[in-house]
CSV table of C-alpha atoms in Angstrom, one decimal:
chain,number,residue,atom,x,y,z
A,1,MET,CA,75.7,101.6,78.8
A,2,ALA,CA,75.4,103.1,82.3
A,3,PRO,CA,75.2,106.9,82.4
A,4,ARG,CA,78.4,108.7,83.2
A,5,ASN,CA,78.7,109.5,86.9
A,6,PRO,CA,78.3,113.3,87.3
A,7,HIS,CA,81.1,113.3,90.0
A,8,LEU,CA,83.7,111.6,87.8
A,9,PRO,CA,86.6,114.0,87.1
A,10,ALA,CA,85.8,115.8,83.8
A,11,ASN,CA,88.1,117.2,81.2
A,12,VAL,CA,91.1,115.3,82.5
A,13,PRO,CA,94.1,117.2,81.2
A,14,ALA,CA,96.7,115.5,79.1
A,15,THR,CA,100.0,114.7,80.7
A,16,VAL,CA,102.7,116.3,78.5
A,17,PHE,CA,106.4,115.7,79.0
A,18,SER,CA,109.3,117.8,77.6
A,19,LYS,CA,112.2,115.9,76.1
A,20,VAL,CA,114.5,118.6,77.3
A,21,SER,CA,113.3,118.1,80.8
A,22,ILE,CA,113.7,114.4,80.5
A,23,LEU,CA,117.3,114.7,79.4
A,24,LYS,CA,118.0,117.3,82.2
A,25,ALA,CA,116.5,114.9,84.7
A,26,LEU,CA,118.8,112.2,83.3
A,27,ALA,CA,121.8,114.4,83.8
A,28,THR,CA,120.7,115.2,87.4
A,29,VAL,CA,120.5,111.5,88.4
A,30,ASP,CA,123.8,110.9,86.6
A,31,HIS,CA,125.6,113.4,88.8
A,32,ASP,CA,123.8,112.3,92.1
A,33,PRO,CA,125.7,109.5,94.0
A,34,LEU,CA,122.5,108.5,95.8
A,35,SER,CA,120.5,108.2,92.6
A,36,ARG,CA,123.3,106.3,90.9
A,37,GLY,CA,123.4,103.9,93.8
A,38,ARG,CA,119.7,103.2,93.6
A,39,ILE,CA,119.9,102.8,89.8
A,40,LEU,CA,122.7,100.1,90.2
A,41,ALA,CA,120.7,98.3,92.9
A,42,LEU,CA,117.6,98.4,90.7
A,43,GLU,CA,119.5,97.2,87.6
A,44,SER,CA,120.9,94.2,89.5
A,45,GLY,CA,117.5,93.2,90.8
A,46,PHE,CA,115.8,93.7,87.4
A,47,ARG,CA,118.5,91.7,85.5
A,48,ARG,CA,118.2,88.8,88.0
A,49,ARG,CA,114.4,88.7,87.9
A,50,VAL,CA,114.2,89.1,84.1
A,51,THR,CA,116.9,86.4,83.5
A,52,ASN,CA,115.0,83.9,85.8
A,53,HIS,CA,111.7,84.7,84.1
A,54,ILE,CA,113.1,84.2,80.6
A,55,GLU,CA,114.6,80.9,81.6
A,56,SER,CA,111.1,79.7,82.6
A,57,LEU,CA,109.5,80.6,79.3
A,58,PRO,CA,108.7,77.9,76.6
A,59,PHE,CA,111.3,77.3,73.9
A,60,ALA,CA,110.5,77.0,70.2
A,61,ASN,CA,110.7,73.2,70.3
A,62,ALA,CA,108.2,72.9,73.2
A,63,PRO,CA,104.9,70.9,72.5
A,64,LEU,CA,101.9,72.9,71.2
A,65,ARG,CA,100.0,72.6,74.5
A,66,THR,CA,102.7,74.7,76.2
A,67,PHE,CA,101.7,77.8,74.1
A,68,SER,CA,98.0,77.8,75.1
A,69,THR,CA,97.0,78.9,71.6
A,70,ASN,CA,93.5,80.0,70.8
A,71,PRO,CA,92.4,78.3,67.6
A,72,PHE,CA,90.0,81.1,66.6
A,73,VAL,CA,92.7,83.8,67.0
A,74,LEU,CA,95.1,81.7,64.9
A,75,MET,CA,92.6,81.5,62.1
A,76,VAL,CA,91.8,85.2,62.2
A,77,TYR,CA,95.5,86.1,62.3
A,78,ALA,CA,96.2,83.8,59.4
A,79,GLN,CA,93.6,85.5,57.3
A,80,ALA,CA,94.9,89.0,58.3
A,81,LYS,CA,98.5,88.0,57.3
A,82,GLY,CA,97.5,86.1,54.1
A,83,TYR,CA,99.2,83.0,55.3
A,84,THR,CA,98.9,79.7,53.4
A,85,ARG,CA,101.5,77.5,55.2
A,86,LEU,CA,101.5,76.4,58.8
A,87,SER,CA,105.2,77.2,59.1
A,88,GLN,CA,104.3,80.9,58.6
A,89,ILE,CA,102.0,81.1,61.6
A,90,GLU,CA,104.3,78.8,63.6
A,91,GLY,CA,107.0,81.5,63.4
A,92,ASP,CA,104.7,84.0,65.1
A,93,ILE,CA,103.4,81.8,68.0
A,94,LEU,CA,106.5,81.8,70.1
A,95,PRO,CA,107.0,85.7,70.1
A,96,ALA,CA,103.3,86.1,70.9
A,97,LYS,CA,103.5,83.7,73.8
A,98,LEU,CA,106.6,85.5,75.1
A,99,PHE,CA,104.8,88.8,75.1
A,100,SER,CA,101.7,87.4,76.8
A,101,SER,CA,103.7,85.7,79.5
A,102,MET,CA,105.7,88.8,80.2
A,103,GLU,CA,102.6,91.0,80.2
A,104,THR,CA,101.3,89.1,83.2
A,105,SER,CA,104.5,88.9,85.2
A,106,ALA,CA,106.5,92.0,84.3
A,107,GLY,CA,104.6,94.3,86.6
A,108,ARG,CA,105.1,92.0,89.6
A,109,MET,CA,108.9,91.8,88.8
A,110,ILE,CA,109.1,95.6,88.8
A,111,GLU,CA,107.2,95.8,92.1
A,112,ASP,CA,109.3,93.2,93.9
A,113,VAL,CA,112.5,94.9,93.0
A,114,ALA,CA,111.6,98.6,93.3
A,115,LEU,CA,109.5,98.6,96.5
A,116,PRO,CA,112.4,97.7,98.9
A,117,ILE,CA,114.8,100.1,97.2
A,118,TYR,CA,112.5,103.0,98.2
A,119,GLY,CA,111.8,101.9,101.7
A,120,TRP,CA,108.6,99.9,101.1
A,121,SER,CA,107.9,96.2,101.9
A,122,ALA,CA,106.4,93.9,99.3
A,123,VAL,CA,103.3,92.1,100.6
A,124,PRO,CA,102.7,88.5,99.8
A,125,SER,CA,99.0,88.8,99.4
A,126,GLY,CA,97.1,85.5,99.2
A,127,MET,CA,93.6,85.4,97.9
A,128,HIS,CA,90.7,85.9,100.4
A,129,THR,CA,93.0,87.2,103.1
A,130,ALA,CA,93.2,90.5,105.0
A,131,ASN,CA,96.2,91.4,102.7
A,132,SER,CA,94.7,90.3,99.4
A,133,ALA,CA,94.3,93.9,98.2
A,134,LEU,CA,97.9,94.9,99.2
A,135,ASP,CA,101.1,94.8,97.2
A,136,GLY,CA,103.2,97.2,99.3
A,137,LEU,CA,103.4,98.8,102.7
A,138,GLN,CA,105.5,101.6,104.2
A,139,LEU,CA,105.3,102.5,107.9
A,140,ALA,CA,106.0,106.2,108.7
A,141,LEU,CA,104.3,106.5,112.1
A,142,PRO,CA,101.6,107.5,112.8
A,143,VAL,CA,100.9,106.9,109.1
A,144,LEU,CA,100.7,103.5,107.3
A,145,ARG,CA,101.1,103.8,103.6
A,146,ALA,CA,99.5,100.9,101.8
A,147,ALA,CA,99.2,100.3,98.1
A,148,THR,CA,97.7,97.9,95.6
A,149,LEU,CA,99.5,98.0,92.2
A,150,LYS,CA,98.4,97.3,88.7
A,151,SER,CA,100.5,97.3,85.5
A,152,GLY,CA,98.4,99.5,83.3
A,153,PRO,CA,95.6,102.1,83.3
A,154,ARG,CA,92.8,99.8,82.0
A,155,CYS,CA,93.2,96.7,84.2
A,156,LEU,CA,90.0,97.1,86.3
A,157,ASN,CA,86.3,96.2,85.8
A,158,ASP,CA,83.3,97.1,88.0
A,159,GLU,CA,83.5,94.0,90.2
A,160,MET,CA,87.2,94.6,90.9
A,161,SER,CA,86.6,98.2,91.8
A,162,GLU,CA,83.9,97.1,94.3
A,163,ASN,CA,86.2,94.4,95.8
A,164,PHE,CA,89.0,96.9,96.4
A,165,ALA,CA,86.6,99.3,98.1
A,166,ASP,CA,85.3,96.5,100.3
A,167,ASN,CA,88.8,95.4,101.2
A,168,VAL,CA,89.8,98.9,102.3
A,169,LEU,CA,86.8,99.3,104.5
A,170,SER,CA,86.8,95.8,105.9
A,171,TYR,CA,90.5,95.3,106.5
A,172,GLY,CA,91.8,98.9,106.8
A,173,PRO,CA,91.4,98.9,110.6
A,174,SER,CA,93.3,95.6,110.9
A,175,TRP,CA,96.1,97.0,108.7
A,176,LEU,CA,96.4,99.9,111.1
A,177,SER,CA,96.3,97.8,114.3
A,178,THR,CA,98.7,95.2,113.0
A,179,ASN,CA,101.3,97.9,112.2
A,180,GLY,CA,100.7,100.1,115.2
A,181,ALA,CA,99.5,103.1,113.0
A,182,THR,CA,96.6,105.4,113.5
A,183,VAL,CA,96.4,107.0,110.0
A,184,LEU,CA,95.9,105.1,106.7
A,185,ASP,CA,97.1,106.4,103.4
A,186,PHE,CA,95.9,103.9,100.7
A,187,SER,CA,96.9,104.2,97.1
A,188,TYR,CA,95.6,102.4,94.0
A,189,GLY,CA,98.9,102.7,92.1
A,190,VAL,CA,99.3,102.1,88.3
A,191,LEU,CA,102.8,101.4,87.1
A,192,TYR,CA,102.5,103.2,83.7
A,193,GLY,CA,99.9,105.3,81.8
A,194,THR,CA,98.1,108.6,82.6
A,195,ARG,CA,94.8,109.7,84.1
A,196,ALA,CA,93.6,110.5,80.6
A,197,GLN,CA,94.3,106.9,79.5
A,198,SER,CA,92.4,105.4,82.5
A,199,ASN,CA,89.1,103.7,82.0
A,200,LYS,CA,88.1,105.4,85.2
A,201,LYS,CA,87.2,102.2,87.0
A,202,ASP,CA,90.0,103.1,89.3
A,203,TRP,CA,88.2,106.3,90.3
A,204,HIS,CA,85.1,104.2,91.1
A,205,ILE,CA,87.0,102.6,94.0
A,206,LEU,CA,87.0,105.9,95.7
A,207,ARG,CA,83.3,106.5,94.8
A,208,LYS,CA,82.3,103.1,96.2
A,209,ILE,CA,84.3,103.7,99.4
A,210,VAL,CA,82.4,106.9,100.3
A,211,GLU,CA,79.0,105.5,99.1
A,212,LYS,CA,79.4,102.5,101.5
A,213,LEU,CA,80.2,104.7,104.5
A,214,PRO,CA,77.7,106.6,106.7
A,215,PRO,CA,77.7,110.3,105.6
A,216,GLU,CA,79.2,111.4,108.9
A,217,LYS,CA,82.3,109.2,108.2
A,218,VAL,CA,83.0,110.9,104.9
A,219,LEU,CA,85.4,113.9,105.4
A,220,SER,CA,86.1,114.7,101.7
A,221,PRO,CA,84.4,112.9,98.8
A,222,PRO,CA,86.3,112.3,95.5
A,223,TRP,CA,83.9,114.4,93.4
A,224,GLN,CA,86.0,115.8,90.5
A,225,ARG,CA,89.1,114.6,92.4
A,226,TRP,CA,91.3,111.5,92.5
A,227,GLU,CA,91.3,111.1,96.2
A,228,CYS,CA,89.0,111.0,99.2
A,229,GLU,CA,89.3,111.3,103.0
A,230,PHE,CA,87.2,109.4,105.5
A,231,LEU,CA,87.1,107.8,108.9
A,232,LEU,CA,87.7,104.1,109.6
A,233,GLY,CA,86.2,103.9,113.1
A,234,ASN,CA,88.0,106.8,114.7
A,235,ALA,CA,91.1,106.6,112.5
A,236,ARG,CA,91.6,109.0,109.6
A,237,ALA,CA,92.1,107.5,106.2
A,238,ARG,CA,92.8,108.7,102.7
A,239,ALA,CA,92.5,106.8,99.5
A,240,SER,CA,94.1,108.0,96.2
A,241,VAL,CA,94.5,106.9,92.6
A,242,ARG,CA,98.0,107.4,91.5
A,243,ILE,CA,98.8,106.6,87.8
A,244,GLY,CA,102.2,106.4,86.1
A,245,ALA,CA,104.5,109.2,87.0
A,246,ASP,CA,102.3,110.3,89.9
A,247,TRP,CA,102.8,106.8,91.5
A,248,TRP,CA,106.5,106.7,91.0
A,249,SER,CA,106.9,110.2,92.4
A,250,TYR,CA,104.9,109.2,95.5
A,251,LEU,CA,107.0,106.0,95.9
A,252,GLY,CA,110.4,107.6,95.7
A,253,GLY,CA,110.3,111.3,95.0
A,254,PRO,CA,110.8,113.2,91.8
A,255,PRO,CA,113.9,111.2,90.6
A,256,CYS,CA,112.2,107.8,91.0
A,257,LEU,CA,110.7,107.3,87.5
A,258,MET,CA,113.9,108.3,85.9
A,259,GLU,CA,115.9,106.0,88.1
A,260,VAL,CA,113.6,103.0,87.4
A,261,CYS,CA,113.6,103.6,83.6
A,262,VAL,CA,117.4,104.0,83.5
A,263,ALA,CA,117.9,100.8,85.5
A,264,LEU,CA,115.5,98.9,83.3
A,265,ILE,CA,117.4,100.0,80.2
A,266,ARG,CA,120.7,99.1,81.7
A,267,ALA,CA,119.4,95.7,82.7
A,268,CYS,CA,117.7,94.9,79.4
A,269,VAL,CA,119.3,96.8,76.5
A,270,MET,CA,123.0,96.3,75.8
A,271,PRO,CA,124.9,99.4,74.5
A,272,GLY,CA,125.4,99.2,70.8
A,273,TYR,CA,124.6,101.1,67.6
A,274,ALA,CA,121.5,103.3,67.5
A,275,ASP,CA,119.2,103.2,64.5
A,276,PRO,CA,120.4,105.5,61.6
A,277,ALA,CA,118.8,108.9,61.4
A,278,ASP,CA,116.9,107.9,58.3
A,279,THR,CA,115.3,104.8,59.8
A,280,ASN,CA,111.8,104.3,58.4
A,281,TYR,CA,109.9,103.0,61.4
A,282,VAL,CA,106.6,101.1,60.9
A,283,ILE,CA,104.9,102.9,63.8
A,284,GLY,CA,103.8,106.2,62.5
A,285,ASP,CA,105.1,108.5,65.2
A,286,LEU,CA,108.0,106.4,66.6
A,287,TYR,CA,110.7,108.5,64.8
A,288,GLU,CA,109.2,111.7,66.4
A,289,ILE,CA,109.1,110.0,69.8
A,290,VAL,CA,112.7,108.9,69.9
A,291,SER,CA,114.4,111.7,68.1
A,292,LEU,CA,116.6,114.0,70.3
A,293,PRO,CA,115.6,117.7,70.7
A,294,LEU,CA,117.8,120.4,69.2
A,295,GLY,CA,121.0,121.0,71.1
A,296,TYR,CA,121.1,117.4,72.5
A,297,SER,CA,122.5,115.4,69.6
A,298,SER,CA,125.2,113.0,70.4
A,299,PRO,CA,128.1,113.6,71.3
A,300,SER,CA,127.1,117.0,72.6
A,301,PHE,CA,124.9,115.4,75.2
A,302,ASN,CA,126.9,112.9,77.3
A,303,VAL,CA,126.1,111.0,80.5
A,304,GLY,CA,127.8,108.1,82.1
A,305,ILE,CA,124.8,106.2,83.4
A,306,LEU,CA,123.5,105.5,79.8
A,307,GLN,CA,125.3,105.2,76.5
A,308,ALA,CA,124.3,107.2,73.4
A,309,SER,CA,122.6,104.2,71.8
A,310,GLN,CA,120.4,103.8,74.9
A,311,ILE,CA,119.0,107.4,74.9
A,312,PRO,CA,116.3,106.6,72.3
A,313,TRP,CA,115.2,103.8,74.5
A,314,LEU,CA,114.7,106.2,77.4
A,315,LEU,CA,112.5,108.5,75.3
A,316,PHE,CA,110.6,105.4,74.1
A,317,LEU,CA,110.0,104.3,77.7
A,318,MET,CA,109.1,107.7,79.0
A,319,ARG,CA,106.4,108.1,76.3
A,320,HIS,CA,104.5,105.4,78.2
A,321,PHE,CA,104.1,107.8,81.1
A,322,CYS,CA,102.6,110.7,79.2
A,323,ASP,CA,100.0,111.5,76.6
A,324,ALA,CA,102.4,113.5,74.4
A,325,TYR,CA,105.7,115.1,74.1
A,326,GLU,CA,106.0,118.9,73.7
A,327,ASN,CA,106.9,119.9,70.2
């Protein structure tokens, strides 16, 4: 194992959310006409994209080759579950395929819908092109904001980090000239997770950028930081790693994460009956995660944008953007 880089940010603090703050933020967007408008637009886009994707997935009666099963995984899983009949494992193959298919496409669906709502343009980035590292652009002259987006905090390896650094240095000047900008603000954005959950390969993009530049071109290295500043020719540039809530706040301001989560719930989870208070969840801390804080039990807490049965889903979603909830 390679030694830890001494400049890597150390003792990264945990991202801690307050359930009370989450519910107050929900009430804020509920009473803001602009937020409600964005939520409804996001909801419509999410529902359309999710519906189209689900229709493209394999059905239970599809041939085996459709599911791309791994024979070794099937055997290990059968042993773990104590299966003796093929019909038992057959019942698990379709849900597993659905999850894996959605894992690869869900992030792109979110990007394509959300970026235009917040004034960005989605970038069709073909392989081995000047835009292959880009997923989104926003022009705010003289600044060009450019972003590559990944679903989760552990999506990178060393080779990918180097490729992103090379793309910024090689194509950054053409991104600027093509868009008539003179300042580049590049973000490696992660749709969910926290800095503490990152495998830190994202930070190595920044390290590789400054190490590949002549020293006089480095204005501010990323030592113990999640951003760096440098020169591309004579143009100023900044590269940043923005994970989870930090990315969404950068994209659309403080309400953005709440708006996206509410829209996803409205698009994907029908109002109905919530789990009873004495539900015994299998996941050890799930009850603690989705339980309402004191003073916010239904019907005392009421908003129009979500129904009472959908509030636990909001707490469930928001837990993916922090390391813990406050007690």
